[in-house]
Structures are given as C-alpha cells and as structure tokens.
XYZ file of C-alpha atoms in Angstrom:
670
model
C 4.557 34.689 -26.430
C 2.466 32.256 -24.898
C 0.118 32.487 -22.039
C 1.649 31.980 -18.714
C 0.388 29.083 -16.811
C -0.763 29.876 -13.195
C 0.081 27.355 -10.361
C -3.031 24.898 -9.451
C -4.808 25.413 -12.710
C -3.712 22.365 -14.597
C -2.148 19.116 -14.160
C -2.337 17.058 -10.965
C -3.653 20.096 -9.058
C -6.732 20.396 -11.185
C -7.348 16.698 -12.045
C -7.397 15.606 -8.199
C -9.327 16.853 -5.245
C -9.011 15.826 -1.484
C -11.755 14.281 0.396
C -12.198 17.384 2.596
C -12.626 19.622 -0.253
C -15.179 17.270 -1.754
C -17.349 16.973 1.355
C -17.161 20.976 1.502
C -18.137 21.149 -2.204
C -21.072 18.697 -1.802
C -22.204 20.046 1.186
C -22.853 16.818 2.974
C -21.540 15.146 6.193
C -18.670 12.515 5.886
C -20.744 9.387 6.414
C -23.316 10.491 3.712
C -20.208 10.919 1.644
C -18.928 7.638 1.898
C -22.292 6.205 1.355
C -22.581 8.268 -2.007
C -19.322 7.203 -3.073
C -20.094 3.318 -2.404
C -23.481 3.416 -4.091
C -21.990 5.454 -7.185
C -18.924 3.247 -7.627
C -16.487 5.928 -6.955
C -13.464 5.336 -5.250
C -9.989 6.974 -4.353
C -7.363 7.654 -6.735
C -3.556 7.882 -6.331
C -1.838 10.604 -7.970
C 1.523 10.677 -9.736
C 2.840 13.468 -7.534
C 1.002 13.777 -4.190
C 2.792 17.078 -3.342
C 1.553 18.794 -6.457
C -1.863 17.242 -5.988
C -2.406 18.442 -2.523
C -1.796 22.009 -3.245
C -0.699 22.642 0.464
C 2.085 21.835 2.860
C 0.196 19.280 4.741
C 0.099 15.680 3.358
C -3.180 14.743 2.133
C -4.027 11.041 2.329
C -7.364 10.601 0.209
C -7.845 11.856 -3.263
C -10.595 11.718 -5.993
C -10.833 12.656 -9.360
C -12.269 16.147 -9.705
C -14.709 15.095 -12.418
C -16.021 12.240 -10.179
C -17.023 14.799 -7.668
C -18.508 17.089 -10.277
C -20.503 14.224 -11.293
C -21.759 13.803 -7.786
C -23.267 17.363 -7.873
C -26.121 16.104 -10.162
C -27.078 13.364 -7.936
C -30.619 13.330 -6.735
C -29.659 11.490 -3.549
C -27.797 14.903 -2.522
C -31.089 16.396 -2.054
C -32.492 13.602 0.262
C -29.359 13.900 2.347
C -29.775 17.714 2.800
C -33.487 17.215 3.653
C -32.460 14.738 6.351
C -29.771 17.126 7.748
C -32.138 19.976 7.736
C -34.792 17.655 9.791
C -32.068 16.727 12.399
C -31.420 20.442 12.711
C -35.121 21.275 13.371
C -35.223 18.447 16.033
C -32.151 19.612 17.734
C -33.275 23.154 17.938
C -36.704 22.004 19.272
C -35.213 20.239 21.983
C -33.104 23.191 22.538
C -36.110 25.244 23.292
C -37.658 22.684 25.322
C -40.370 22.056 23.113
C -40.460 18.247 23.361
C -43.873 17.802 21.618
C -42.500 19.586 18.301
C -39.509 17.438 18.597
C -41.465 13.953 18.797
C -43.896 15.256 15.898
C -40.837 15.684 13.720
C -39.393 12.571 14.718
C -42.602 10.685 14.100
C -43.043 12.254 10.732
C -39.281 11.314 9.798
C -40.031 7.772 10.736
C -43.456 7.305 8.891
C -42.750 8.779 5.334
C -46.057 7.179 4.217
C -48.005 9.588 6.226
C -46.344 12.573 5.078
C -45.986 11.863 1.614
C -42.431 12.252 1.107
C -40.695 8.638 0.832
C -37.132 8.056 1.867
C -34.635 7.852 -0.724
C -34.467 4.724 -2.938
C -31.557 3.400 -5.022
C -33.657 2.566 -8.006
C -31.966 5.287 -9.838
C -28.479 4.358 -8.893
C -29.140 0.615 -10.212
C -30.210 1.959 -13.538
C -27.025 4.207 -13.840
C -24.540 1.864 -12.905
C -26.136 -1.199 -14.794
C -27.370 -0.080 -18.122
C -28.016 -3.615 -19.406
C -29.154 -6.942 -17.376
C -26.012 -8.632 -18.234
C -23.898 -6.023 -16.542
C -25.745 -6.583 -13.389
C -25.397 -10.352 -13.540
C -21.641 -9.796 -13.969
C -21.470 -8.215 -10.721
C -23.726 -10.437 -8.915
C -20.795 -12.743 -7.247
C -20.044 -10.309 -4.506
C -23.753 -9.349 -4.005
C -24.784 -12.918 -3.305
C -21.832 -13.735 -1.167
C -22.563 -10.533 1.037
C -26.161 -11.310 1.248
C -25.927 -14.763 2.245
C -23.603 -13.993 4.930
C -26.110 -11.375 6.370
C -28.661 -13.878 6.150
C -26.911 -16.229 8.717
C -25.806 -13.288 11.205
C -27.464 -12.871 14.438
C -29.416 -9.625 15.012
C -27.481 -6.942 16.758
C -27.655 -2.960 17.184
C -25.575 -2.714 14.112
C -27.224 -5.615 12.083
C -31.196 -5.211 12.505
C -33.418 -8.025 12.196
C -35.230 -6.591 9.512
C -32.182 -6.464 7.378
C -31.255 -10.214 8.215
C -34.961 -11.061 7.234
C -35.029 -9.222 4.044
C -31.587 -10.791 3.105
C -32.745 -14.203 3.883
C -35.964 -13.806 1.891
C -33.918 -12.385 -1.467
C -31.664 -15.240 -0.995
C -34.493 -17.822 -0.893
C -36.120 -16.112 -4.095
C -32.956 -16.382 -5.938
C -32.684 -20.284 -4.966
C -36.211 -20.785 -6.171
C -35.254 -19.365 -9.607
C -32.299 -21.658 -9.819
C -34.490 -24.832 -9.076
C -37.233 -23.620 -11.669
C -34.622 -22.834 -14.288
C -32.299 -25.611 -13.387
C -29.481 -23.109 -13.687
C -27.076 -24.655 -10.927
C -23.971 -26.211 -12.293
C -21.320 -27.061 -9.775
C -20.882 -26.779 -5.978
C -17.856 -27.447 -3.543
C -17.479 -28.037 0.082
C -14.511 -25.912 1.668
C -13.331 -24.619 4.920
C -14.680 -21.168 4.406
C -18.129 -22.309 3.333
C -19.941 -23.789 0.305
C -19.223 -22.552 -2.998
C -22.003 -22.658 -5.699
C -21.743 -21.932 -9.481
C -24.489 -21.312 -11.660
C -25.021 -20.113 -15.295
C -27.675 -17.675 -15.951
C -28.149 -16.239 -19.538
C -24.584 -17.385 -20.457
C -22.866 -15.945 -17.437
C -21.024 -17.931 -14.719
C -21.852 -16.661 -11.211
C -19.926 -17.992 -8.552
C -20.605 -17.263 -4.586
C -19.990 -18.402 -1.225
C -22.479 -19.543 1.472
C -21.420 -19.830 4.926
C -22.296 -22.893 7.041
C -25.013 -22.804 9.392
C -23.268 -22.435 12.503
C -23.830 -19.761 15.351
C -21.951 -16.755 13.941
C -20.180 -14.774 16.580
C -20.125 -11.002 15.619
C -16.605 -9.439 16.828
C -16.237 -5.619 17.336
C -13.460 -4.982 15.189
C -15.583 -5.062 11.987
C -17.110 -1.857 10.609
C -20.666 -3.067 10.051
C -21.683 0.681 8.982
C -19.689 0.319 5.770
C -20.876 -3.215 5.144
C -24.441 -2.159 5.976
C -24.147 0.423 3.194
C -23.033 -2.364 0.886
C -25.853 -4.599 1.949
C -28.284 -1.836 1.252
C -27.242 -1.516 -2.332
C -26.959 -5.302 -2.841
C -30.405 -5.691 -1.512
C -31.750 -3.339 -4.363
C -29.662 -4.746 -6.957
C -30.957 -8.273 -6.217
C -34.594 -7.407 -6.074
C -34.287 -5.982 -9.506
C -32.450 -9.133 -10.606
C -35.060 -11.465 -9.220
C -37.783 -9.551 -10.697
C -36.196 -9.830 -14.216
C -35.428 -13.421 -13.783
C -38.878 -14.569 -12.267
C -40.649 -12.602 -15.472
C -38.354 -14.275 -17.959
C -39.577 -17.799 -16.933
C -43.079 -16.716 -16.684
C -43.349 -16.428 -12.720
C -45.008 -13.771 -10.774
C -42.870 -11.631 -8.482
C -42.833 -11.435 -5.564
C -43.793 -14.992 -4.637
C -46.399 -15.584 -2.084
C -44.851 -16.034 1.240
C -46.383 -17.992 4.106
C -44.968 -16.462 7.399
C -46.382 -19.154 9.414
C -44.338 -21.801 7.444
C -41.291 -19.581 7.794
C -41.666 -19.333 11.460
C -41.554 -23.350 11.701
C -38.027 -23.195 9.560
C -39.612 -24.216 6.310
C -37.357 -21.708 4.448
C -37.762 -22.862 0.798
C -41.221 -24.396 1.510
C -42.667 -20.910 2.602
C -42.685 -19.653 -0.932
C -45.380 -20.577 -3.457
C -44.539 -19.872 -7.064
C -47.324 -18.827 -9.309
C -47.154 -18.280 -13.142
C -47.942 -14.949 -15.089
C -50.248 -16.876 -17.579
C -51.851 -19.826 -15.172
C -55.225 -19.347 -16.401
C -54.528 -18.766 -20.273
C -53.824 -22.444 -21.062
C -55.416 -22.887 -24.621
C -57.904 -25.538 -24.754
C -59.576 -27.391 -27.411
C -62.175 -25.298 -29.056
C -65.894 -26.264 -28.642
C -68.367 -26.882 -31.581
C -70.740 -23.860 -31.818
C -74.277 -24.649 -32.469
C -77.628 -22.880 -32.544
C -79.696 -25.799 -31.650
C -80.990 -26.448 -35.464
C -79.634 -29.784 -37.072
C -80.626 -28.111 -40.557
C -77.671 -25.773 -40.528
C -75.084 -28.741 -40.332
C -73.575 -30.162 -43.461
C -74.657 -33.496 -44.875
C -72.428 -36.320 -43.121
C -71.790 -38.060 -46.666
C -70.523 -34.842 -48.219
C -68.443 -34.025 -45.206
C -66.837 -37.352 -45.152
C -65.803 -37.212 -48.788
C -64.131 -33.490 -48.096
C -62.338 -35.036 -45.372
C -60.965 -38.025 -47.467
C -59.988 -35.542 -50.265
C -58.181 -33.519 -47.897
C -56.218 -36.382 -46.408
C -55.180 -37.660 -49.746
C -53.620 -34.005 -50.671
C -51.763 -34.084 -47.388
C -50.161 -37.480 -47.897
C -49.177 -36.388 -51.499
C -47.611 -33.273 -50.249
C -45.627 -34.914 -47.677
C -44.365 -37.786 -50.139
C -43.088 -35.020 -52.353
C -41.251 -33.235 -49.480
C -39.586 -36.511 -48.501
C -38.405 -37.242 -51.917
C -37.148 -33.853 -52.396
C -34.992 -33.834 -49.115
C -34.117 -37.252 -49.236
C -30.758 -36.862 -51.200
C -29.748 -33.762 -49.249
C -29.846 -35.861 -45.778
C -26.455 -36.774 -44.654
C -25.728 -40.331 -43.323
C -25.470 -40.318 -39.301
C -21.995 -41.400 -38.244
C -20.900 -42.295 -34.795
C -17.801 -39.836 -34.841
C -17.568 -37.265 -32.350
C -15.424 -34.220 -32.381
C -12.647 -33.827 -30.218
C -10.509 -30.574 -29.189
C -6.996 -30.947 -29.243
C -4.641 -28.326 -27.579
C -3.005 -26.268 -30.388
C 0.484 -26.206 -28.464
C 1.925 -29.199 -26.755
C 2.006 -27.400 -23.415
C -1.554 -26.034 -23.871
C -4.367 -26.550 -21.435
C -6.633 -29.616 -21.535
C -9.708 -28.775 -23.058
C -13.240 -30.292 -21.761
C -14.175 -32.923 -24.450
C -17.682 -33.519 -25.541
C -19.536 -36.750 -24.866
C -22.583 -38.847 -25.962
C -24.264 -38.470 -22.476
C -27.715 -37.044 -23.374
C -28.855 -36.776 -19.677
C -29.484 -33.325 -18.618
C -27.728 -32.382 -15.344
C -30.991 -30.863 -14.200
C -32.771 -34.394 -14.085
C -29.833 -36.164 -11.959
C -31.916 -37.011 -9.066
C -35.456 -37.078 -10.821
C -36.125 -40.490 -10.337
C -34.931 -40.541 -6.651
C -36.417 -39.905 -3.190
C -34.309 -38.838 -0.543
C -34.412 -38.779 3.260
C -32.221 -36.678 5.314
C -31.163 -37.824 8.708
C -31.046 -35.243 11.764
C -27.163 -34.805 11.702
C -27.121 -33.999 8.002
C -27.113 -30.291 6.835
C -30.665 -29.927 5.571
C -30.738 -26.403 3.918
C -27.721 -27.166 1.454
C -28.785 -30.715 0.563
C -32.342 -29.515 0.107
C -31.328 -26.835 -2.375
C -29.089 -29.048 -4.446
C -31.214 -32.077 -4.554
C -34.128 -29.688 -5.918
C -31.893 -27.772 -8.197
C -31.176 -31.143 -10.059
C -34.607 -32.651 -10.411
C -35.388 -34.204 -7.003
C -39.106 -33.577 -6.094
C -39.729 -35.728 -2.944
C -37.298 -34.977 -0.140
C -38.041 -35.945 3.551
C -36.314 -35.402 6.776
C -37.174 -35.618 10.551
C -39.744 -33.163 11.935
C -37.093 -31.575 14.238
C -35.312 -30.080 11.217
C -38.427 -28.062 10.224
C -41.512 -28.101 7.985
C -41.785 -28.581 4.166
C -40.831 -32.088 3.846
C -42.260 -34.876 1.507
C -42.353 -37.113 4.500
C -41.326 -37.228 8.222
C -41.603 -41.004 8.307
C -38.268 -42.727 8.243
C -40.075 -46.158 7.441
C -41.714 -44.814 4.195
C -41.209 -47.451 1.596
C -41.042 -44.958 -1.328
C -37.569 -43.641 -0.159
C -34.894 -44.915 -2.336
C -31.694 -43.085 -0.956
C -31.153 -42.243 2.864
C -28.464 -39.599 3.463
C -26.533 -40.294 6.816
C -23.542 -38.689 8.452
C -22.961 -40.678 11.658
C -20.159 -43.333 12.134
C -21.331 -47.071 12.134
C -22.514 -47.976 15.764
C -22.753 -51.696 16.720
C -26.075 -52.608 18.405
C -25.374 -53.626 21.883
C -28.683 -54.396 23.146
C -32.136 -53.912 22.122
C -34.166 -51.165 23.811
C -36.607 -52.248 26.538
C -40.218 -52.596 25.723
C -42.415 -50.028 27.120
C -39.565 -47.252 27.426
C -40.257 -43.526 27.090
C -40.568 -42.510 23.596
C -38.663 -39.131 22.971
C -39.361 -36.628 20.226
C -35.837 -36.964 18.798
C -35.519 -40.643 19.411
C -34.812 -42.871 16.466
C -37.535 -44.896 14.933
C -35.199 -47.791 14.116
C -32.620 -49.668 16.236
C -29.024 -48.896 16.237
C -27.166 -49.725 12.955
C -30.482 -51.299 11.501
C -31.103 -50.783 7.945
C -34.101 -51.112 5.748
C -33.559 -53.629 2.762
C -33.760 -51.986 -0.608
C -32.614 -48.559 0.296
C -29.177 -46.981 -0.518
C -27.196 -45.456 2.344
C -24.783 -42.723 1.483
C -22.854 -39.977 3.120
C -23.670 -36.299 2.056
C -20.428 -35.988 0.176
C -22.079 -38.488 -2.472
C -24.406 -35.715 -3.418
C -21.957 -33.115 -4.193
C -19.409 -35.566 -6.144
C -22.449 -36.735 -8.257
C -23.559 -33.062 -8.957
C -19.932 -32.106 -10.114
C -19.406 -35.289 -12.142
C -22.939 -34.998 -13.679
C -23.494 -38.738 -13.053
C -24.449 -40.770 -10.005
C -21.672 -41.853 -8.228
C -21.079 -45.512 -6.801
C -22.721 -45.552 -3.604
C -20.485 -48.292 -1.966
C -17.678 -45.809 -1.808
C -19.829 -43.425 0.179
C -21.549 -45.883 2.422
C -21.657 -44.819 6.055
C -18.281 -45.576 7.933
C -16.420 -45.934 4.499
C -13.383 -43.876 3.921
C -14.474 -41.168 1.424
C -12.420 -40.472 -1.866
C -11.023 -37.026 -2.122
C -13.523 -34.154 -2.539
C -11.874 -32.177 -5.360
C -12.870 -28.540 -6.463
C -14.441 -28.425 -9.826
C -13.393 -25.042 -10.314
C -9.748 -25.865 -11.036
C -8.787 -26.404 -14.667
C -6.449 -29.400 -15.561
C -3.126 -28.370 -16.975
C -0.631 -30.510 -18.689
C 1.908 -31.570 -16.529
C 0.243 -30.605 -13.038
C -0.252 -33.142 -10.529
C -3.730 -34.902 -10.795
C -5.182 -36.601 -7.949
C -7.672 -38.790 -10.047
C -4.718 -40.550 -12.264
C -2.568 -43.275 -11.048
C 0.861 -42.193 -9.710
C 2.762 -44.083 -11.869
C 1.200 -42.302 -14.933
C 2.252 -38.689 -13.914
C 5.635 -39.106 -11.885
C 8.886 -38.348 -13.916
C 11.613 -41.146 -14.543
C 13.959 -39.860 -11.820
C 11.187 -39.692 -9.056
C 10.279 -43.454 -10.287
C 13.805 -44.549 -9.988
C 14.318 -43.060 -6.379
C 11.057 -44.890 -5.402
C 12.287 -48.311 -6.666
C 15.512 -47.642 -4.839
C 13.972 -46.928 -1.562
C 11.705 -50.179 -1.770
C 14.765 -52.202 -2.781
C 16.779 -50.744 0.354
C 13.806 -51.399 2.634
C 13.380 -55.140 1.333
C 17.294 -55.560 1.976
C 17.108 -54.153 5.475
C 14.185 -56.566 6.056
C 16.386 -59.347 4.843
C 19.586 -58.229 6.488
C 17.796 -57.739 9.899
C 16.508 -61.250 9.451
C 19.938 -62.950 8.607
C 22.052 -61.127 10.989
C 21.346 -62.975 14.174
C 21.882 -66.314 12.319
C 25.335 -65.311 10.956
C 26.288 -64.405 14.483
C 25.319 -67.513 15.733
C 27.605 -69.322 13.337
C 30.544 -67.312 14.341
C 30.657 -65.020 11.360
C 31.655 -61.574 11.259
C 29.048 -59.390 9.534
C 30.400 -56.244 7.747
C 28.454 -53.226 8.835
C 28.614 -49.643 7.549
C 30.154 -46.923 9.890
C 28.731 -43.913 7.800
C 25.936 -43.331 10.157
C 28.688 -42.934 13.212
C 31.194 -40.882 11.296
C 30.247 -37.209 10.614
C 32.066 -34.229 9.314
C 31.405 -31.175 11.694
C 33.571 -28.944 9.501
C 32.439 -27.146 6.291
C 33.719 -24.954 3.662
C 31.448 -22.602 2.189
C 33.666 -21.167 -0.744
C 31.990 -22.814 -3.540
C 29.131 -21.702 -5.611
C 25.693 -23.258 -5.634
C 26.368 -25.329 -8.896
C 29.659 -26.461 -7.443
C 27.950 -27.649 -4.378
C 25.301 -29.472 -6.358
C 27.717 -31.206 -8.554
C 29.802 -32.206 -5.570
C 26.769 -33.373 -3.720
C 25.792 -35.622 -6.825
C 29.271 -37.137 -7.042
C 29.260 -38.052 -3.331
C 25.838 -39.579 -3.564
C 26.969 -41.598 -6.410
C 30.239 -42.539 -4.568
C 27.987 -43.468 -1.530
C 25.697 -45.584 -3.767
C 28.810 -47.284 -5.355
C 30.007 -48.049 -1.541
C 26.692 -49.425 -0.562
C 26.325 -51.629 -3.600
C 30.143 -52.907 -2.860
C 29.352 -53.804 0.669
C 26.013 -55.638 -0.279
C 27.817 -57.440 -2.921
C 30.435 -58.504 -0.105
C 27.691 -59.346 2.253
C 26.149 -61.608 -0.324
C 29.325 -63.583 -1.154
C 29.985 -64.080 2.583
C 26.452 -65.449 3.132
C 26.908 -67.560 -0.152
C 30.305 -68.828 1.220
C 28.371 -69.550 4.642
C 25.648 -71.787 2.908
C 27.550 -73.226 0.253
C 25.411 -71.987 -2.584
C 26.180 -69.647 -5.775
C 25.861 -66.067 -5.377
C 22.833 -64.454 -6.763
C 23.443 -61.749 -9.200
C 19.878 -60.722 -10.019
C 19.589 -57.956 -7.522
C 22.770 -56.805 -8.031
C 22.332 -56.466 -11.979
C 19.072 -54.889 -11.336
C 20.702 -52.176 -8.802
C 23.573 -51.589 -11.342
C 20.953 -51.163 -13.998
C 19.278 -48.407 -11.897
C 22.667 -46.608 -11.069
C 23.314 -46.458 -14.672
C 19.989 -45.080 -15.505
C 20.186 -42.583 -12.785
C 23.575 -41.563 -14.223
C 22.058 -41.360 -17.726
C 19.182 -38.999 -16.345
C 22.074 -36.861 -14.398
C 23.838 -36.366 -17.604
C 20.829 -35.587 -19.595
C 19.815 -33.049 -17.288
C 23.176 -31.567 -17.046
C 23.196 -31.308 -21.105
C 19.878 -29.766 -21.087
C 20.746 -27.108 -18.477
C 24.043 -26.271 -20.589
C 22.021 -25.778 -23.688
C 19.280 -23.556 -21.794
C 22.301 -21.505 -20.545
C 23.745 -21.128 -24.003
C 20.208 -20.103 -25.338
C 19.922 -17.567 -22.490
C 23.182 -16.075 -23.696
C 21.556 -15.186 -27.055
C 18.722 -13.214 -25.626
C 18.240 -9.692 -24.622
C 18.358 -8.464 -20.935
C 14.738 -7.844 -20.771
C 13.776 -11.331 -22.481
C 16.329 -13.108 -20.136
C 14.775 -11.571 -17.032
C 11.216 -12.542 -18.259
C 12.461 -16.259 -19.171
C 14.021 -16.446 -15.638
C 10.752 -15.546 -14.008
C 9.187 -18.215 -16.359
C 11.529 -20.950 -14.996
C 11.152 -19.694 -11.394
C 7.317 -20.078 -11.319
C 7.644 -23.409 -13.252
C 10.082 -24.919 -10.810
C 8.071 -23.727 -7.914
C 4.848 -25.514 -9.283
C 6.975 -28.500 -9.957
C 8.192 -28.648 -6.358
C 4.636 -28.257 -5.122
C 3.785 -31.161 -7.387
C 6.821 -33.176 -6.246
C 5.703 -32.637 -2.641
C 2.177 -33.872 -3.386
C 3.319 -36.922 -5.141
C 5.853 -37.803 -2.320
C 2.956 -37.417 0.163
C 0.758 -39.826 -1.812
C 3.395 -42.164 -2.324
C 3.975 -42.348 1.357
C -0.037 -43.042 1.947
C -0.177 -45.689 -0.765
C 2.903 -47.609 1.218
C 1.215 -47.057 4.543
C -2.246 -48.669 3.105
C -0.247 -51.536 1.522
C 1.604 -52.204 4.765
C -1.788 -52.462 6.695
C -3.383 -54.804 4.417
C -0.564 -56.764 4.417
C-alpha cells in the first residue's frame, strides 16, 4: 500500500507561498520585502488553482514561488534590513523614555556610517548575482537608461531628492561621453514621447528614450517610492557598466568633474577624460654613449654592414612577392546582394561601396546653434558623429567652441525660427540686450549653410549629409521617418512614389475620380452656354432620389455582390448620360462627336470588371482550398487573413491620404 499523501504537502500548496507568509518567514517589513523582490528580480506568480494554493478559505491575491522565498533567506541584505529595524526600535524606546540625547546620538550614527565603521547596504553583490557576464548587463540596459534619463530631468521634491537627480544626471553624461569616444551611436528618432537613441556596444543594440528638456510637473498619482527602488538599483548597474566601458577603451573612471562648469550649464563640457596610459607613450630610444669615441664602431665598416643588411631584406621581400603573386585574386567590382528566400520575405539591408565611417559624418563641419534650438541633444549627436567644433549663444551655457555668431570658421548654422522679413533697421545707439541678435532680422552670412534641426537627425539615420536646401529655414520639411521600422514587402513605403506601390484597382479608381472632376469642370463651364441657346440639358436626378427603406435579410457576400452590381449599373448609366450630353453638344455646335474619352472610360470599365471577376475567382479558389484544411489550420489561416486585411486597409488609408495631399499641392501650384 502506498504512502498516504497529506493535504498541503504536495502540489500547488507546497510550490506557492502567499505574500503574508513570505514576510513572516523573512522577518522583515512589507516595504523592505518589496525592495528585496525588485532588486533580486523576484515577481509574483499565478498558480493554476488559487484555491488549493491558498490553503485557507480567504482568497489570497499575491503568490510567490516557495523556492524563491527560500532563496531570499540567504541574502546578505536581510541582515542590513534587520539592523535598520533594530536601530529604529532603539530610537523609539529612547524617545519613549524621554532620553532625547540618546535618540539623537543613535540617529547621528545612523546618518554617518563612515564614523561608526558600519556602512550602509550596497547593491554590488546583487548586481554580480543578477548579471554573471557583462553581455547580460548590456542586454538589460534599455530600461535602466530610460529610467535614469527620466529622473535626471525631474525637479527635486520630497519623494525625489536632489542628490538622486544629480547622480542620475552625472551617470547619464558619463555614458554619453563613452558613446562619443567610442562612436557607438547609430540612430536617433524624434517622437512625441521624447528622443529615441540606439547604440551598438560590443554587438548589442541598446535602445532608450530621453524626454525633452521641458519643465516636468510631478503628479501625485505616481508612486515614486517604487520607482525610487528601481532607480537605486539602476544607478548601481550603470556605475558598473560605465566602469567596464571606460576601462575597455583605456580611460580612467570616474572622469574628472568640474563643479563650477556644471553650475554654468556646461553638462558634457564639465567632464575631462583622461587615459590610463597617458604617460607611457613609447618614444624613440636614445643612443647610449659613455663619452669615449673609441668605443664607437668604424663608420666605413658600419656602412658596409648596413648595405648588406638592406640587400638581404630586399631579396627576402622579392621572394615573398613572387611566391604570393599567383595566389592573389583579381579584384572585381561586383558586390554581394542579399535576396529574400521567399517571395513574401522581409527586405534585407544591402551592402554598399560607401567607405565613410558613420562616426566621422560631421568631422569636417563647424556648427553654430541658435538660441531656440535644443542644445543638449544636438551637441550630443554632433559630437557622437565626429564634430569637434560646436558653438552656441552664451545664454545656453558654457562649454562652447565659440559664442561669436560672426565667426568665419562656422560652416553650418542650425536655426529653428520662421523666416521674418526685415521691416526696418535698428536705430543706432540703441540699448544692447544680452540676448539680442548680433545680426539684423533675416540677415545671413555668405558662405554658411543654414538648416533646421531635423537635418541633423535625417543625416545621421541615412548615414549621409542630406541636401541642405530641403531643410532651409522656412521650408516645408520632408517626413521624419522612424529608422527602427523594418521594410516589409507589400507594405506602404512613404519614400517611394505612389504609382509604384498602389494596386491596379486603386489606380483605376483614382483615374476615374480625375476624369469625373475634369468632366464636372467642363460641364460647369458649358451648361450656361447651352441654356443661353435654349437647349435643355439633361441632368441626373440620382442625388434627389433616395430609398429610405432597406431589407436586411441577405448575407454579407450577397450584399457586397449586389452593391458591386449596382455600382456597375450606375457607371453604365452615367456613361450613357455623358454620351447623350456629348451628342447634344456636338449637334448644337455642328461638330462630330469625339469618342476618345468615351472609349477610355469604357476601357476602364472593362478593366474594372476584369479585376472584379479575377478577385471573385481568387476568393472562390481560397474557399475551396480552405475546405481541404483541418479545423485548427482553418482557424489559423483565417487569423492570418484577418491580420493581412487589417494591414492592407491601413496601407490603403495612408495611400488615400497621400493621394489627397498630392492633389491639393498640384491644385495649389496650378
């Protein structure tokens, strides 16, 4: 007879533990338990049977793995939390006795751990446990950077102390300096949420979001205690990552920080990078002499020896060239191309002959930033892509290459203001304001390129300097597209012409609309003339007649078929009416009837009928094929059809919107 199983000793009852039981087992408070779970990466679990896992009549809401809680029993941070709890009890007892001096002494010792020799807890051990290798830390750096950049832009409050904000900002600037030195930044995108950046560090793509430099309003419905726990962990993580990255490129960490420059809003300019081996540069060895010329060799003998050595080296080089000559392949101009394996596969990025490194894109440029431009992101991107000389107005802070707007070395001027026509020159002897322009309104310096800030982002994403005339001040900018979206075959691509990607049916409908508009314009011009001559003009009464009744007994397919038949009949009626109208106009003017437009319209009607017949045949073929599938595969196929139809409908809306905008532009030009 087998052993009888007791209730609560196996299955869900043993594998799961409630949060209350876990807090009692660890003997810590609930806030400390939340911190510990966040730092160790332990999160609640959902059991299959909550009733069996709870082991009680009351419904428990939060469950954890029992093994995870058992793992937390060996955490060194538990002892720190218990010491903090004991210290709080001592302070409360001292206050209860009325011994204020003893309570203040305990509180001072707790606030100054360097005096007592008992440091506060550190998360170094947690970082080493969660990330055994450096690549694991890089893969988890996306959320870390987004959170720290967010807190670096927040105002200081009671829940977000100023020290935390300053440390977040400093860690973020140190990380940006590494990206500038290593030229690891690849792409950037301006969105409504903020600015997205993507960097490639040791083969890992890291994407993070940086908010705009606006005044942030801290709301009360956000629990900053939980977010502060994450920030405390992420600050330790980024400190480890920065140290490893700096040492990998031969830089000292942490870099020297100038507090005075930082107070003057220098930001990146407040740091000074130093190399680990700056003083160990190998130099040419000097000749060692002891002052006696007798110890030196004979000059003639030394010259003959050097001549023999050179002859031997030349002979060896010639032999190597003759041996390796037949093995060398002839260089070809062909380049490999990656084609998709399937006809509907993704479009793969193709290699190019461009040998320019993206890190030196702006190496030969000198930029000047106007006051209205965002200085911080522009400075970071320009420096990350090779620019060494960036100037801006003195009101934007310290650390610029020049504050003189008239500097002749400036090649590119970034402005973000509309073109204002100069109405009158300023009076001489007027007061000079600190923020006043040094140039007259709408005045430009010859030989300098003026662009809008989007030119920098588009040039970075395309890895080439874009045409500056498309980004001139006051010009309508081209669309700023996300570089993180992969091109799929058949999807809408705003960079391609509309005719190259619209289906045949949409092209026919577009041409019909254009013909109808032209005919309406021509009829609007000719109707008054016909009325003046006493001729009756036939007009369609379709708009005045409307059927209020409807019958809903047909299926969707029958309705669509009936609607298509009605559309065909309406098209035929309209073509007949137009034909009669042309005959009347020809009879009035005494000229023969022109059949060119009628023939073109009839050809389009025939093409539309062929397309409809083809679509109907394809639908019938798909229905026959679906009948051969199993129930599971049929459902999967229907889901695929639903997603494809949804995407095609979205693409059709985008094409229609673009078609409308192009027509409006054409009419405005005309």
